[in-house]
Amino acid sequence: MKHLTILLLFSTIMIDGFTQKEIFDITTYTAPKGWKKQISEGNSGVQYSVQDDAKGTFCLMTLFKAIPGTDNSKTNFEASWDELVKGIFSVSTPPEMQPVAEEDGWEVQSGYAPFESSGLTGVALLTSTSGYGQIVNILILTNTDVYEQAMTLFLESVSFKKPATKPTDATGNTNTKPVQSNNTSIKDKYTFNTTNFDDGWTSVIKKDWVEVTKGDMTVFLLYGLPYNVSNFSGTGVRERDYYWDNYVTKYFSVESKRYNDNGEVIGSFQPDYVEGWAKDKATGQRRFIGMRLSIAPNTAFIVIASAKNESLLRQQFPKANDKYTSDLANMSSYNKFAVGKNDLTGTWSSSGGGTMNWYSTTTGNNVGATGVVASDIFRFNTDGSYSSDHSGASGWVGSMNTYQSKYRGTYSVSNWNVTATKRFNGKTESFSAWFEIGKEGRLLHLEAPGLKYSLFKEK
């Protein structure tokens, strides 16, 4: 195999065989045409793969969801390499690092090394992009130089949306507390049900949605709704019509309905966006509304913007109908609420996994599968102590690598942060912490460089 370098991978090569732009989390990219696409369980990453069984060659490119990072891009790379490469595959040498690239506030650290897993050998290439407190990782595994041009075009196509500003008090003081009560919010046993963001938006928990307001503009972040692809595939029913007609009309008396497709006539290229005039059933006000629909595995998410008139909605959300970089869809990042001192007491856990089946390109037969499973449990006690247990397995099914770790220490909480002692190698870990609200309750997010936990409370 030829010597792979980042300089080669980032050179400008235009080739056919790639589709339109796609968006995943904060990353926009061009997907390789004809490669198999898989979304990981929990929506933590998107993977593209290709294999030539006759030649024994393969290539996997995995784009991961953004996670919190430090201000040091090299530290972020090292933590990501330990988790995504060394934690899964056998790697005998340190990664060969490439020159650091910088653009628009983002800094890219890249490195590669040979790997081995259950008799499979190749090269693991990791690009770790740091900026604005976030890390976006792309991991490429291959055993051939045949796909160098495809890898190049994929990496060249990648761009990132700058994350939303950190939730703070509306005064802009990042050290002040979120609002602890609100007369119109849903009350529960947790400390915070309102968040004031430093860009002027305010989020409040409601029965069926999180309501985000700024001035006279209101955005409704509806909790996840049922989605079954069989209701739409081959039926002639469009998702955007179904959710507008069956859910938007629950809360608005619709006067008009129209699309804003920018002249696009091919259905699969049209945005999942509908707009029109309607009367808000709760207030009786006549409003111009826009609905943006997003689909995750088995779940649909609706974001509705409500403005006094069409001009104001366009002004606030000029890209509401953009298929790949909708600023209205990105309002989902405002479903974010601080963690109070007494909110963590109890047991929080998550578990999940996924598999990827490999098929021969010549016979079509299944030649094996790779998979990953993981379980994480945190127990927070009233006396300030905690325990956490982590276990999982990854690799080729039938010969997976397993891991198990246990931690015991103390913890403290300060609105957007949870600090836990005696973590890996006895070190203290500082997690960014917040609640995301859903129909079934609160999802606790704990994130640190190279770590991301999304936990439900056990009853």
PDB file of N, CA and C in Angstrom, residues 9 49 74 134 267 303 325 389 393:
ATOM      1  N   LEU A   9      -4.110  13.468   1.422  1.00  0.00           N
ATOM      2  CA  LEU A   9      -5.538  13.370   1.655  1.00  0.00           C
ATOM      3  C   LEU A   9      -6.235  14.710   1.513  1.00  0.00           C
ATOM      4  N   SER A  49     -18.890   2.688   4.099  1.00  0.00           N
ATOM      5  CA  SER A  49     -17.957   1.576   3.910  1.00  0.00           C
ATOM      6  C   SER A  49     -18.053   1.023   2.496  1.00  0.00           C
ATOM      7  N   LYS A  74      -3.996  19.038  20.525  1.00  0.00           N
ATOM      8  CA  LYS A  74      -3.181  17.820  20.624  1.00  0.00           C
ATOM      9  C   LYS A  74      -3.702  16.923  21.744  1.00  0.00           C
ATOM     10  N   GLN A 134     -15.332  22.255  21.121  1.00  0.00           N
ATOM     11  CA  GLN A 134     -15.855  21.007  20.583  1.00  0.00           C
ATOM     12  C   GLN A 134     -14.746  20.211  19.887  1.00  0.00           C
ATOM     13  N   GLY A 267     -38.245  15.056  -5.300  1.00  0.00           N
ATOM     14  CA  GLY A 267     -38.713  14.961  -3.923  1.00  0.00           C
ATOM     15  C   GLY A 267     -37.621  14.684  -2.916  1.00  0.00           C
ATOM     16  N   VAL A 303     -39.539  21.132  14.721  1.00  0.00           N
ATOM     17  CA  VAL A 303     -39.245  22.469  15.228  1.00  0.00           C
ATOM     18  C   VAL A 303     -40.170  23.436  14.498  1.00  0.00           C
ATOM     19  N   THR A 325     -28.301  22.786   6.014  1.00  0.00           N
ATOM     20  CA  THR A 325     -27.780  23.674   7.067  1.00  0.00           C
ATOM     21  C   THR A 325     -28.882  24.576   7.601  1.00  0.00           C
ATOM     22  N   ASP A 389     -19.775   2.218  36.836  1.00  0.00           N
ATOM     23  CA  ASP A 389     -19.330   0.966  36.236  1.00  0.00           C
ATOM     24  C   ASP A 389     -19.491   1.072  34.724  1.00  0.00           C
ATOM     25  N   ALA A 393     -17.867  -4.200  24.638  1.00  0.00           N
ATOM     26  CA  ALA A 393     -17.081  -5.035  23.737  1.00  0.00           C
ATOM     27  C   ALA A 393     -17.151  -4.434  22.345  1.00  0.00           C
TER      28      ALA A 393
END
